[in-house]
GROMACS .gro file of C-alpha atoms in nm:
model
  215
    1MET     CA    1   1.183   0.102  -0.949
    2LYS     CA    2   0.909   0.359  -0.941
    3TRP     CA    3   0.936   0.719  -0.821
    4LYS     CA    4   0.743   0.625  -0.510
    5ASP     CA    5   1.006   0.372  -0.425
    6PHE     CA    6   1.280   0.624  -0.475
    7ILE     CA    7   1.108   0.897  -0.264
    8ASP     CA    8   1.017   0.654   0.011
    9ASN     CA    9   1.384   0.549   0.027
   10GLU     CA   10   1.501   0.914   0.045
   11LYS     CA   11   1.256   0.977   0.331
   12ASN     CA   12   1.450   0.733   0.548
   13LYS     CA   13   1.773   0.923   0.517
   14GLU     CA   14   1.899   1.176   0.771
   15TYR     CA   15   1.927   1.466   0.534
   16TYR     CA   16   1.560   1.423   0.436
   17GLN     CA   17   1.446   1.438   0.799
   18PHE     CA   18   1.614   1.777   0.827
   19LEU     CA   19   1.465   1.884   0.492
   20HIS     CA   20   1.116   1.772   0.572
   21LYS     CA   21   1.126   1.946   0.915
   22ASN     CA   22   1.234   2.274   0.770
   23VAL     CA   23   0.997   2.270   0.478
   24GLU     CA   24   0.702   2.179   0.699
   25GLU     CA   25   0.793   2.465   0.938
   26GLU     CA   26   0.809   2.714   0.646
   27TYR     CA   27   0.477   2.604   0.507
   28ASN     CA   28   0.318   2.636   0.850
   29LYS     CA   29   0.463   2.988   0.912
   30TYR     CA   30   0.471   3.149   0.570
   31LEU     CA   31   0.315   3.137   0.227
   32CYS     CA   32   0.528   2.899   0.020
   33HIS     CA   33   0.517   2.764  -0.334
   34PRO     CA   34   0.407   2.541  -0.483
   35ASP     CA   35   0.110   2.419  -0.285
   36PHE     CA   36   0.230   2.159  -0.033
   37ASN     CA   37   0.041   1.883  -0.217
   38ASN     CA   38   0.206   1.976  -0.548
   39ILE     CA   39   0.567   1.963  -0.442
   40TYR     CA   40   0.630   1.629  -0.618
   41ASN     CA   41   0.413   1.687  -0.926
   42ALA     CA   42   0.709   1.643  -1.162
   43PHE     CA   43   0.725   1.280  -1.050
   44LYS     CA   44   0.350   1.235  -1.062
   45TYR     CA   45   0.313   1.345  -1.428
   46THR     CA   46   0.627   1.176  -1.563
   47PRO     CA   47   0.673   0.816  -1.435
   48LEU     CA   48   1.030   0.701  -1.408
   49ASP     CA   49   0.984   0.438  -1.685
   50ASP     CA   50   0.865   0.718  -1.919
   51VAL     CA   51   1.142   0.970  -1.872
   52LYS     CA   52   1.298   1.056  -2.213
   53VAL     CA   53   1.409   1.419  -2.138
   54VAL     CA   54   1.500   1.599  -1.817
   55ILE     CA   55   1.469   1.980  -1.815
   56LEU     CA   56   1.640   2.107  -1.504
   57GLY     CA   57   1.577   2.456  -1.369
   58GLN     CA   58   1.657   2.629  -1.043
   59ASP     CA   59   1.384   2.688  -0.784
   60PRO     CA   60   1.007   2.738  -0.825
   61TYR     CA   61   0.848   3.065  -0.920
   62HIS     CA   62   0.812   3.263  -0.596
   63GLU     CA   63   0.501   3.467  -0.683
   64PRO     CA   64   0.144   3.361  -0.589
   65GLY     CA   65  -0.049   3.155  -0.845
   66GLN     CA   66   0.246   3.045  -1.048
   67ALA     CA   67   0.437   2.741  -0.937
   68HIS     CA   68   0.257   2.405  -0.937
   69GLY     CA   69   0.541   2.150  -0.910
   70LEU     CA   70   0.659   2.141  -1.272
   71ALA     CA   71   0.965   2.350  -1.351
   72PHE     CA   72   0.891   2.659  -1.560
   73SER     CA   73   0.513   2.570  -1.575
   74VAL     CA   74   0.236   2.793  -1.456
   75LEU     CA   75  -0.141   2.769  -1.431
   76CYS     CA   76  -0.205   3.149  -1.444
   77GLU     CA   77  -0.264   3.349  -1.761
   78LYS     CA   78   0.022   3.585  -1.711
   79LEU     CA   79   0.348   3.413  -1.816
   80PRO     CA   80   0.662   3.466  -1.618
   81PRO     CA   81   0.956   3.616  -1.815
   82SER     CA   82   1.154   3.290  -1.813
   83LEU     CA   83   0.872   3.101  -1.976
   84ILE     CA   84   0.817   3.381  -2.228
   85ASN     CA   85   1.188   3.344  -2.325
   86ILE     CA   86   1.156   2.965  -2.350
   87TYR     CA   87   0.866   3.010  -2.598
   88LYS     CA   88   1.072   3.267  -2.789
   89GLU     CA   89   1.355   3.024  -2.830
   90MET     CA   90   1.116   2.743  -2.917
   91GLU     CA   91   0.962   2.947  -3.193
   92THR     CA   92   1.304   3.046  -3.334
   93ASP     CA   93   1.446   2.697  -3.298
   94LEU     CA   94   1.151   2.510  -3.445
   95GLY     CA   95   1.024   2.770  -3.686
   96VAL     CA   96   0.669   2.760  -3.551
   97LYS     CA   97   0.422   2.986  -3.379
   98ILE     CA   98   0.362   2.870  -3.021
   99ASN     CA   99   0.024   2.868  -2.847
  100GLN     CA  100   0.171   3.029  -2.531
  101ASP     CA  101  -0.026   2.846  -2.265
  102GLY     CA  102   0.168   2.844  -1.944
  103ASN     CA  103   0.074   2.491  -1.836
  104LEU     CA  104   0.346   2.253  -1.947
  105GLU     CA  105   0.168   1.935  -1.835
  106TYR     CA  106   0.154   1.834  -2.202
  107LEU     CA  107   0.531   1.802  -2.201
  108ALA     CA  108   0.545   1.613  -1.868
  109ARG     CA  109   0.297   1.363  -2.008
  110GLN     CA  110   0.523   1.298  -2.309
  111GLY     CA  111   0.818   1.197  -2.087
  112VAL     CA  112   0.972   1.536  -2.007
  113LEU     CA  113   1.072   1.552  -1.641
  114LEU     CA  114   1.029   1.916  -1.552
  115LEU     CA  115   1.245   1.931  -1.247
  116ASN     CA  116   1.389   2.216  -1.038
  117THR     CA  117   1.706   2.167  -0.832
  118THR     CA  118   1.515   2.307  -0.536
  119LEU     CA  119   1.149   2.209  -0.506
  120THR     CA  120   1.004   2.471  -0.272
  121VAL     CA  121   1.037   2.844  -0.202
  122ARG     CA  122   0.902   3.105   0.032
  123ASP     CA  123   0.673   3.363  -0.132
  124GLY     CA  124   0.874   3.654  -0.273
  125LEU     CA  125   1.212   3.510  -0.169
  126ALA     CA  126   1.394   3.328  -0.450
  127PHE     CA  127   1.634   3.056  -0.333
  128SER     CA  128   1.504   3.080   0.023
  129HIS     CA  129   1.495   2.701   0.061
  130LYS     CA  130   1.811   2.618  -0.125
  131ASP     CA  131   2.006   2.512   0.192
  132TYR     CA  132   1.743   2.277   0.333
  133GLY     CA  133   1.867   1.965   0.148
  134TRP     CA  134   1.676   1.974  -0.184
  135ASP     CA  135   2.013   1.977  -0.360
  136ILE     CA  136   2.092   1.630  -0.207
  137PHE     CA  137   1.748   1.506  -0.310
  138THR     CA  138   1.775   1.622  -0.670
  139ASP     CA  139   2.144   1.504  -0.688
  140ASN     CA  140   2.006   1.158  -0.608
  141VAL     CA  141   1.738   1.195  -0.873
  142ILE     CA  142   2.003   1.265  -1.134
  143LYS     CA  143   2.224   0.981  -1.013
  144LEU     CA  144   1.932   0.739  -1.043
  145LEU     CA  145   1.855   0.859  -1.399
  146ASN     CA  146   2.226   0.840  -1.494
  147GLU     CA  147   2.218   0.471  -1.416
  148ILE     CA  148   1.939   0.402  -1.662
  149ASN     CA  149   2.085   0.269  -1.989
  150ARG     CA  150   1.817   0.384  -2.229
  151PRO     CA  151   1.900   0.718  -2.386
  152ILE     CA  152   1.787   1.027  -2.194
  153VAL     CA  153   1.840   1.393  -2.281
  154PHE     CA  154   1.941   1.623  -1.999
  155ILE     CA  155   1.871   1.991  -2.067
  156LEU     CA  156   2.045   2.196  -1.797
  157TRP     CA  157   1.960   2.563  -1.778
  158GLY     CA  158   2.163   2.781  -1.547
  159SER     CA  159   2.452   2.714  -1.313
  160PRO     CA  160   2.264   2.533  -1.036
  161ALA     CA  161   2.132   2.284  -1.299
  162GLN     CA  162   2.476   2.255  -1.469
  163LYS     CA  163   2.634   2.147  -1.135
  164LYS     CA  164   2.447   1.823  -1.174
  165CYS     CA  165   2.674   1.737  -1.469
  166ARG     CA  166   2.921   1.579  -1.229
  167PHE     CA  167   2.671   1.292  -1.185
  168LEU     CA  168   2.621   1.240  -1.560
  169ASN     CA  169   2.881   0.999  -1.701
  170ASN     CA  170   2.660   0.745  -1.881
  171PRO     CA  171   2.758   0.748  -2.259
  172ASN     CA  172   2.398   0.656  -2.355
  173HIS     CA  173   2.275   0.998  -2.252
  174PHE     CA  174   2.293   1.342  -2.420
  175ILE     CA  175   2.357   1.666  -2.229
  176ILE     CA  176   2.252   2.013  -2.346
  177LYS     CA  177   2.377   2.302  -2.140
  178SER     CA  178   2.309   2.678  -2.167
  179ALA     CA  179   2.239   2.991  -1.968
  180HIS     CA  180   1.910   3.009  -1.782
  181PRO     CA  181   1.612   3.156  -1.975
  182SER     CA  182   1.569   3.432  -1.719
  183PRO     CA  183   1.584   3.783  -1.866
  184LEU     CA  184   1.902   3.833  -1.662
  185SER     CA  185   2.091   3.561  -1.850
  186ALA     CA  186   1.896   3.459  -2.158
  187TYR     CA  187   2.106   3.673  -2.391
  188ARG     CA  188   2.422   3.515  -2.252
  189GLY     CA  189   2.376   3.184  -2.432
  190PHE     CA  190   2.020   3.069  -2.392
  191PHE     CA  191   1.888   3.236  -2.703
  192GLY     CA  192   2.027   3.051  -3.000
  193SER     CA  193   2.113   2.734  -2.809
  194LYS     CA  194   1.843   2.534  -3.002
  195PRO     CA  195   1.774   2.286  -2.720
  196PHE     CA  196   1.444   2.165  -2.863
  197SER     CA  197   1.564   2.065  -3.208
  198ARG     CA  198   1.893   1.923  -3.069
  199CYS     CA  199   1.693   1.711  -2.825
  200ASN     CA  200   1.463   1.577  -3.096
  201ASN     CA  201   1.748   1.510  -3.329
  202PHE     CA  202   1.910   1.295  -3.067
  203LEU     CA  203   1.594   1.111  -2.984
  204LYS     CA  204   1.533   1.050  -3.351
  205SER     CA  205   1.880   0.913  -3.395
  206LYS     CA  206   1.803   0.656  -3.124
  207ASN     CA  207   1.464   0.563  -3.277
  208ILE     CA  208   1.279   0.722  -2.984
  209LYS     CA  209   0.960   0.916  -3.043
  210GLU     CA  210   1.039   1.286  -3.062
  211ILE     CA  211   0.885   1.543  -2.822
  212LYS     CA  212   0.603   1.758  -2.961
  213TRP     CA  213   0.716   2.075  -2.799
  214TYR     CA  214   0.424   2.290  -2.896
  215LYS     CA  215   0.046   2.242  -2.881
   0.00000   0.00000   0.00000
């Protein structure tokens, strides 16, 4: 199966009809993020057959010029606080100095699925699209990945992401959970969680090429 097959199948379901209708109306009436054509970028840049790691966030950045369909990634020069904290933890965890470019496409192309639990948001209103049905869609993404028997690392940041744990029961996979990297919660368990080295240690133990987390 390819991501296109999965998404086409979801589009035939009743929940998705409701989801699509509401998202389309929101994009027609308001400024929303990411750009409509970028909503599914996570699947575009990381084919299903290539997924080695899943980083699961919450919903997209809700300020202009930031979200582009990859969780935590931005194309603008000014980095959001969550991404700044991710880089801080990366530097501490890996003992390196990070080139803090906000575009995380380089990770997506290595097999890191950068997925939010909700894929769209109205400008300036965090979680504004959370009740449209994206949770069902991303539940089904996780269920599909859980069925794959090759080892996959799931990095779940924040409580919305950690709720997906109930779909992860495949012993071949490895789950890393912590607080969200947002400034509101980063000091409650994100800093010091060492997700990047733990992920690579697991991949290495399975003879899978490790992720080069920094440029």
